[in-house]
PDB file of C-alpha atoms in Angstrom:
ATOM      1  CA  MET A 135      91.631 108.383 119.154  1.00  0.00           C
ATOM      2  CA  THR A 136      94.458 109.830 116.784  1.00  0.00           C
ATOM      3  CA  GLU A 137      97.420 107.347 118.375  1.00  0.00           C
ATOM      4  CA  ASN A 138      97.350 105.471 115.106  1.00  0.00           C
ATOM      5  CA  ILE A 139      98.281 108.842 112.983  1.00  0.00           C
ATOM      6  CA  THR A 140     102.064 110.228 112.800  1.00  0.00           C
ATOM      7  CA  VAL A 141     102.468 113.879 110.786  1.00  0.00           C
ATOM      8  CA  PHE A 142     106.218 114.242 109.805  1.00  0.00           C
ATOM      9  CA  THR A 143     106.284 117.310 108.259  1.00  0.00           C
ATOM     10  CA  GLN A 144     104.636 119.811 105.735  1.00  0.00           C
ATOM     11  CA  ASN A 145     101.943 116.530 105.134  1.00  0.00           C
ATOM     12  CA  SER A 146     103.715 113.664 105.203  1.00  0.00           C
ATOM     13  CA  ILE A 147     100.949 111.476 107.154  1.00  0.00           C
ATOM     14  CA  ARG A 148     101.462 107.784 107.729  1.00  0.00           C
ATOM     15  CA  ILE A 149      98.256 106.372 108.982  1.00  0.00           C
ATOM     16  CA  THR A 150      98.359 102.156 110.680  1.00  0.00           C
ATOM     17  CA  ASP A 151      95.600 100.430 109.822  1.00  0.00           C
ATOM     18  CA  ARG A 152      95.175  96.682 110.637  1.00  0.00           C
ATOM     19  CA  GLY A 153      98.572  96.524 111.310  1.00  0.00           C
ATOM     20  CA  ARG A 154      99.309  97.960 107.714  1.00  0.00           C
ATOM     21  CA  GLN A 155     100.932 101.527 107.142  1.00  0.00           C
ATOM     22  CA  ILE A 156      99.277 104.432 104.952  1.00  0.00           C
ATOM     23  CA  TYR A 157     102.112 106.771 104.164  1.00  0.00           C
ATOM     24  CA  ILE A 158     100.697 110.192 102.742  1.00  0.00           C
ATOM     25  CA  ASP A 159     103.228 112.670 100.840  1.00  0.00           C
ATOM     26  CA  PRO A 160     106.379 111.248 102.151  1.00  0.00           C
ATOM     27  CA  PHE A 161     108.582 114.188 102.763  1.00  0.00           C
ATOM     28  CA  GLN A 162     111.847 114.728 104.483  1.00  0.00           C
ATOM     29  CA  MET A 163     111.484 110.982 106.423  1.00  0.00           C
ATOM     30  CA  ARG A 164     114.517 110.814 108.205  1.00  0.00           C
ATOM     31  CA  GLU A 165     114.610 107.229 109.388  1.00  0.00           C
ATOM     32  CA  GLU A 166     113.901 104.346 106.002  1.00  0.00           C
ATOM     33  CA  PRO A 167     111.517 101.754 106.670  1.00  0.00           C
ATOM     34  CA  HIS A 168     110.993 100.744 103.891  1.00  0.00           C
ATOM     35  CA  ASP A 169     106.748  99.363 104.651  1.00  0.00           C
ATOM     36  CA  ALA A 170     104.568 101.278 103.584  1.00  0.00           C
ATOM     37  CA  ASP A 171     101.389  98.964 102.575  1.00  0.00           C
ATOM     38  CA  TYR A 172     100.404 102.074 100.510  1.00  0.00           C
ATOM     39  CA  ILE A 173     101.589 105.532  99.662  1.00  0.00           C
ATOM     40  CA  LEU A 174      98.800 108.049  98.820  1.00  0.00           C
ATOM     41  CA  ILE A 175     100.243 110.983  97.103  1.00  0.00           C
ATOM     42  CA  THR A 176      97.650 113.868  96.977  1.00  0.00           C
ATOM     43  CA  HIS A 177      99.348 115.701  94.082  1.00  0.00           C
ATOM     44  CA  ASP A 178     103.089 116.688  92.101  1.00  0.00           C
ATOM     45  CA  HIS A 179     104.526 119.823  95.018  1.00  0.00           C
ATOM     46  CA  TYR A 180     108.040 118.649  95.432  1.00  0.00           C
ATOM     47  CA  ASP A 181     107.093 118.611  98.723  1.00  0.00           C
ATOM     48  CA  HIS A 182     103.949 116.476  98.588  1.00  0.00           C
ATOM     49  CA  PHE A 183     105.458 114.068  94.875  1.00  0.00           C
ATOM     50  CA  SER A 184     108.567 113.250  96.597  1.00  0.00           C
ATOM     51  CA  PRO A 185     110.564 110.344  94.607  1.00  0.00           C
ATOM     52  CA  GLU A 186     113.677 111.023  97.174  1.00  0.00           C
ATOM     53  CA  ASP A 187     110.901 109.936 100.251  1.00  0.00           C
ATOM     54  CA  ILE A 188     108.556 107.525  97.989  1.00  0.00           C
ATOM     55  CA  LYS A 189     112.078 105.294  97.801  1.00  0.00           C
ATOM     56  CA  LYS A 190     112.357 105.454 101.985  1.00  0.00           C
ATOM     57  CA  VAL A 191     109.226 103.945 102.612  1.00  0.00           C
ATOM     58  CA  ALA A 192     108.268 101.915 100.122  1.00  0.00           C
ATOM     59  CA  GLY A 193     108.583  97.888 100.076  1.00  0.00           C
ATOM     60  CA  SER A 194     108.120  95.062  97.433  1.00  0.00           C
ATOM     61  CA  ASN A 195     104.144  95.207  97.803  1.00  0.00           C
ATOM     62  CA  THR A 196     103.246  99.228  97.893  1.00  0.00           C
ATOM     63  CA  ILE A 197     100.694 100.365  96.318  1.00  0.00           C
ATOM     64  CA  LEU A 198     101.197 103.839  94.849  1.00  0.00           C
ATOM     65  CA  ILE A 199      97.765 105.533  94.624  1.00  0.00           C
ATOM     66  CA  VAL A 200      98.251 109.658  92.552  1.00  0.00           C
ATOM     67  CA  PRO A 201      95.839 111.572  90.671  1.00  0.00           C
ATOM     68  CA  GLU A 202      95.908 110.425  87.120  1.00  0.00           C
ATOM     69  CA  LYS A 203      96.544 113.955  85.757  1.00  0.00           C
ATOM     70  CA  MET A 204     100.452 112.460  87.190  1.00  0.00           C
ATOM     71  CA  GLN A 205     100.551 108.827  85.550  1.00  0.00           C
ATOM     72  CA  GLY A 206     103.618 110.034  83.550  1.00  0.00           C
ATOM     73  CA  LYS A 207     105.148 111.658  86.215  1.00  0.00           C
ATOM     74  CA  VAL A 208     104.882 109.164  88.327  1.00  0.00           C
ATOM     75  CA  ASN A 209     107.122 106.281  86.200  1.00  0.00           C
ATOM     76  CA  GLU A 210     110.548 107.713  87.614  1.00  0.00           C
ATOM     77  CA  VAL A 211     108.609 105.758  90.697  1.00  0.00           C
ATOM     78  CA  ALA A 212     107.050 102.975  89.598  1.00  0.00           C
ATOM     79  CA  ASP A 213     110.358 100.378  89.869  1.00  0.00           C
ATOM     80  CA  LEU A 214     109.920 101.160  93.598  1.00  0.00           C
ATOM     81  CA  VAL A 215     106.624 100.157  93.943  1.00  0.00           C
ATOM     82  CA  CYS A 216     104.674  96.576  93.651  1.00  0.00           C
ATOM     83  CA  ARG A 217     101.027  98.525  91.886  1.00  0.00           C
ATOM     84  CA  ILE A 218     100.259 102.491  90.820  1.00  0.00           C
ATOM     85  CA  ILE A 219      96.927 102.854  90.719  1.00  0.00           C
ATOM     86  CA  THR A 220      94.832 106.147  89.383  1.00  0.00           C
ATOM     87  CA  VAL A 221      92.263 108.112  90.720  1.00  0.00           C
ATOM     88  CA  LYS A 222      90.257 111.170  89.630  1.00  0.00           C
ATOM     89  CA  PRO A 223      88.556 113.810  92.147  1.00  0.00           C
ATOM     90  CA  GLY A 224      85.010 112.735  93.481  1.00  0.00           C
ATOM     91  CA  ALA A 225      85.430 108.585  93.601  1.00  0.00           C
ATOM     92  CA  TYR A 226      85.621 105.804  95.722  1.00  0.00           C
ATOM     93  CA  ARG A 227      87.348 102.987  95.810  1.00  0.00           C
ATOM     94  CA  GLU A 228      87.718  99.984  97.407  1.00  0.00           C
ATOM     95  CA  ILE A 229      91.771  98.639  96.682  1.00  0.00           C
ATOM     96  CA  ASP A 230      92.286  95.661  98.623  1.00  0.00           C
ATOM     97  CA  GLY A 231      90.139  96.334 101.145  1.00  0.00           C
ATOM     98  CA  LEU A 232      91.522  99.933 102.235  1.00  0.00           C
ATOM     99  CA  GLU A 233      88.204 102.024 100.954  1.00  0.00           C
ATOM    100  CA  ILE A 234      89.705 105.560 100.172  1.00  0.00           C
ATOM    101  CA  GLU A 235      87.187 109.011  98.736  1.00  0.00           C
ATOM    102  CA  MET A 236      88.357 111.018  96.321  1.00  0.00           C
ATOM    103  CA  VAL A 237      87.927 115.153  97.792  1.00  0.00           C
ATOM    104  CA  PRO A 238      88.984 117.751  94.770  1.00  0.00           C
ATOM    105  CA  ALA A 239      91.467 120.064  96.493  1.00  0.00           C
ATOM    106  CA  TYR A 240      91.870 123.288  95.080  1.00  0.00           C
ATOM    107  CA  ASN A 241      93.006 127.336  95.102  1.00  0.00           C
ATOM    108  CA  ILE A 242      89.813 129.201  95.092  1.00  0.00           C
ATOM    109  CA  LEU A 243      91.195 132.529  93.810  1.00  0.00           C
ATOM    110  CA  LYS A 244      95.393 132.026  93.510  1.00  0.00           C
ATOM    111  CA  PRO A 245      96.850 130.013  91.112  1.00  0.00           C
ATOM    112  CA  PHE A 246      98.830 127.495  92.555  1.00  0.00           C
ATOM    113  CA  HIS A 247      96.805 124.450  93.412  1.00  0.00           C
ATOM    114  CA  PRO A 248      94.410 125.190  89.959  1.00  0.00           C
ATOM    115  CA  LYS A 249      90.411 122.888  89.821  1.00  0.00           C
ATOM    116  CA  SER A 250      91.449 121.827  86.592  1.00  0.00           C
ATOM    117  CA  ALA A 251      95.434 119.832  87.526  1.00  0.00           C
ATOM    118  CA  GLU A 252      92.554 117.176  89.027  1.00  0.00           C
ATOM    119  CA  TRP A 253      94.001 117.489  92.253  1.00  0.00           C
ATOM    120  CA  VAL A 254      92.870 114.853  95.282  1.00  0.00           C
ATOM    121  CA  GLY A 255      92.437 115.727  99.630  1.00  0.00           C
ATOM    122  CA  TYR A 256      91.487 111.778 100.541  1.00  0.00           C
ATOM    123  CA  ILE A 257      88.861 110.131 102.539  1.00  0.00           C
ATOM    124  CA  LEU A 258      90.537 107.090 104.392  1.00  0.00           C
ATOM    125  CA  GLN A 259      87.859 104.499 106.108  1.00  0.00           C
ATOM    126  CA  VAL A 260      90.394 103.914 109.115  1.00  0.00           C
ATOM    127  CA  GLU A 261      89.163 101.140 112.247  1.00  0.00           C
ATOM    128  CA  GLY A 262      85.385 103.005 111.706  1.00  0.00           C
ATOM    129  CA  LYS A 263      86.884 106.683 111.463  1.00  0.00           C
ATOM    130  CA  ARG A 264      86.517 108.682 108.354  1.00  0.00           C
ATOM    131  CA  ILE A 265      89.739 110.942 108.067  1.00  0.00           C
ATOM    132  CA  TYR A 266      90.542 113.130 105.802  1.00  0.00           C
ATOM    133  CA  ILE A 267      94.100 114.170 104.643  1.00  0.00           C
ATOM    134  CA  ALA A 268      92.168 117.536 103.054  1.00  0.00           C
ATOM    135  CA  GLY A 269      95.571 117.803 100.793  1.00  0.00           C
ATOM    136  CA  ASP A 270      96.678 121.512  99.513  1.00  0.00           C
ATOM    137  CA  THR A 271      93.848 123.649  99.024  1.00  0.00           C
ATOM    138  CA  ASP A 272      91.309 125.751 100.415  1.00  0.00           C
ATOM    139  CA  ALA A 273      87.261 125.852 101.751  1.00  0.00           C
ATOM    140  CA  THR A 274      86.066 124.852  98.334  1.00  0.00           C
ATOM    141  CA  LYS A 275      82.758 124.362  98.175  1.00  0.00           C
ATOM    142  CA  GLU A 276      83.431 120.011  98.607  1.00  0.00           C
ATOM    143  CA  ALA A 277      86.014 119.858 100.957  1.00  0.00           C
ATOM    144  CA  LYS A 278      82.669 122.441 103.103  1.00  0.00           C
ATOM    145  CA  ALA A 279      80.708 118.713 102.138  1.00  0.00           C
ATOM    146  CA  VAL A 280      83.114 115.991 103.735  1.00  0.00           C
ATOM    147  CA  LYS A 281      81.703 114.638 106.680  1.00  0.00           C
ATOM    148  CA  CYS A 282      84.453 112.975 108.720  1.00  0.00           C
ATOM    149  CA  ASP A 283      85.595 112.280 112.312  1.00  0.00           C
ATOM    150  CA  ILE A 284      88.753 113.151 111.839  1.00  0.00           C
ATOM    151  CA  VAL A 285      90.578 115.731 109.800  1.00  0.00           C
ATOM    152  CA  LEU A 286      94.015 116.694 108.732  1.00  0.00           C
ATOM    153  CA  ILE A 287      94.049 121.033 107.499  1.00  0.00           C
ATOM    154  CA  PRO A 288      96.246 123.026 105.802  1.00  0.00           C
ATOM    155  CA  ILE A 289      97.062 126.122 107.865  1.00  0.00           C
ATOM    156  CA  GLY A 290     100.116 127.417 106.947  1.00  0.00           C
ATOM    157  CA  GLY A 291      98.543 130.249 103.821  1.00  0.00           C
ATOM    158  CA  THR A 292      99.938 131.324 100.604  1.00  0.00           C
ATOM    159  CA  TYR A 293      99.065 128.045  99.236  1.00  0.00           C
ATOM    160  CA  THR A 294      96.692 127.176 101.204  1.00  0.00           C
ATOM    161  CA  MET A 295      94.439 128.569 103.803  1.00  0.00           C
ATOM    162  CA  ASP A 296      95.340 130.044 106.538  1.00  0.00           C
ATOM    163  CA  ALA A 297      95.528 129.595 110.429  1.00  0.00           C
ATOM    164  CA  LYS A 298      91.761 131.538 111.083  1.00  0.00           C
ATOM    165  CA  LYS A 299      90.423 129.844 107.368  1.00  0.00           C
ATOM    166  CA  ALA A 300      91.162 126.853 108.380  1.00  0.00           C
ATOM    167  CA  ALA A 301      89.639 126.510 111.685  1.00  0.00           C
ATOM    168  CA  GLU A 302      86.654 128.157 109.677  1.00  0.00           C
ATOM    169  CA  LEU A 303      86.671 125.063 107.391  1.00  0.00           C
ATOM    170  CA  VAL A 304      87.060 122.692 110.863  1.00  0.00           C
ATOM    171  CA  ASN A 305      83.714 124.372 112.297  1.00  0.00           C
ATOM    172  CA  THR A 306      81.546 123.796 108.954  1.00  0.00           C
ATOM    173  CA  LEU A 307      82.680 119.854 109.149  1.00  0.00           C
ATOM    174  CA  ARG A 308      82.687 119.833 112.579  1.00  0.00           C
ATOM    175  CA  PRO A 309      84.746 117.171 113.313  1.00  0.00           C
ATOM    176  CA  GLY A 310      85.910 115.087 116.489  1.00  0.00           C
ATOM    177  CA  VAL A 311      89.826 116.399 116.425  1.00  0.00           C
ATOM    178  CA  ALA A 312      91.281 118.359 113.914  1.00  0.00           C
ATOM    179  CA  ILE A 313      94.917 118.269 113.124  1.00  0.00           C
ATOM    180  CA  PRO A 314      96.559 121.000 111.900  1.00  0.00           C
ATOM    181  CA  VAL A 315      99.538 120.752 108.866  1.00  0.00           C
ATOM    182  CA  HIS A 316     101.674 121.661 106.584  1.00  0.00           C
ATOM    183  CA  TYR A 317     102.995 125.001 108.628  1.00  0.00           C
ATOM    184  CA  GLY A 318     106.036 126.022 110.337  1.00  0.00           C
ATOM    185  CA  ASN A 319     108.742 124.203 107.576  1.00  0.00           C
ATOM    186  CA  ILE A 320     108.406 125.892 103.563  1.00  0.00           C
ATOM    187  CA  VAL A 321     104.528 127.694 104.639  1.00  0.00           C
ATOM    188  CA  GLY A 322     103.327 129.281 107.688  1.00  0.00           C
ATOM    189  CA  LYS A 323     105.289 129.371 111.291  1.00  0.00           C
ATOM    190  CA  PRO A 324     105.256 126.286 114.713  1.00  0.00           C
ATOM    191  CA  SER A 325     102.602 130.105 115.982  1.00  0.00           C
ATOM    192  CA  ASP A 326      99.901 129.242 113.293  1.00  0.00           C
ATOM    193  CA  GLY A 327      98.957 126.207 115.111  1.00  0.00           C
ATOM    194  CA  GLU A 328      97.517 128.156 118.306  1.00  0.00           C
ATOM    195  CA  VAL A 329      95.939 130.626 116.232  1.00  0.00           C
ATOM    196  CA  PHE A 330      93.945 127.421 114.352  1.00  0.00           C
ATOM    197  CA  ALA A 331      93.634 126.335 117.956  1.00  0.00           C
ATOM    198  CA  ASP A 332      92.608 129.275 118.762  1.00  0.00           C
ATOM    199  CA  ASN A 333      89.425 129.218 116.397  1.00  0.00           C
ATOM    200  CA  VAL A 334      88.344 126.300 116.528  1.00  0.00           C
ATOM    201  CA  LYS A 335      85.215 126.528 118.565  1.00  0.00           C
ATOM    202  CA  GLU A 336      84.127 122.986 120.978  1.00  0.00           C
ATOM    203  CA  PRO A 337      83.650 120.226 121.574  1.00  0.00           C
ATOM    204  CA  ILE A 338      86.171 120.237 118.517  1.00  0.00           C
ATOM    205  CA  LYS A 339      88.932 119.005 119.792  1.00  0.00           C
ATOM    206  CA  VAL A 340      92.434 120.189 118.380  1.00  0.00           C
ATOM    207  CA  GLU A 341      96.117 117.756 118.977  1.00  0.00           C
ATOM    208  CA  PHE A 342      99.410 118.807 117.296  1.00  0.00           C
ATOM    209  CA  LYS A 343     101.057 115.797 115.815  1.00  0.00           C
ATOM    210  CA  ILE A 344     103.684 118.148 114.054  1.00  0.00           C
ATOM    211  CA  SER A 345     106.469 118.136 116.652  1.00  0.00           C
ATOM    212  CA  PHE A 346     109.410 121.214 116.423  1.00  0.00           C
TER     213      PHE A 346
END
């Protein structure tokens, strides 16, 4: 069910869809595949919007998708991609056959990801499955309302939910599979993955994709 999903570090993810390569927030990439059909950026923090890593994965036909309020900032990578498309929270887009929904991603009490920034998580329709990449968010009302088959969810704490709060959200969403991300590098410990898994209720399956 998740063989087509790779997590590198933080929220750096690759999803393969019928031969197309979709990257989300590429960061600290060890290789330079230049094979991205799409690059989706959730927000402008350095571990999510990394021009250095966009350069490593972008190719001549890459479409870059970013929140609308990042429009000025992405000019520095405009020459690396074929096209830049801006999106807003709550919207739906079909871009060259890829169906994308944008979910607001923000902190409720913390100051790091304000709702006014209009940053996003993404729901992708891939091989008949709804894959929710939550981005840097808390358990907001919008996140709790998502319908998905697979969720990639931050668990590292400090800037996002911690492992237990993330598990609570997953138990509300009830996807088939939950994949923890955004831990064990800049924030959080590798052991947070086990705390998360221990608090996710059956029959939801937890899969670990990050290697430490």
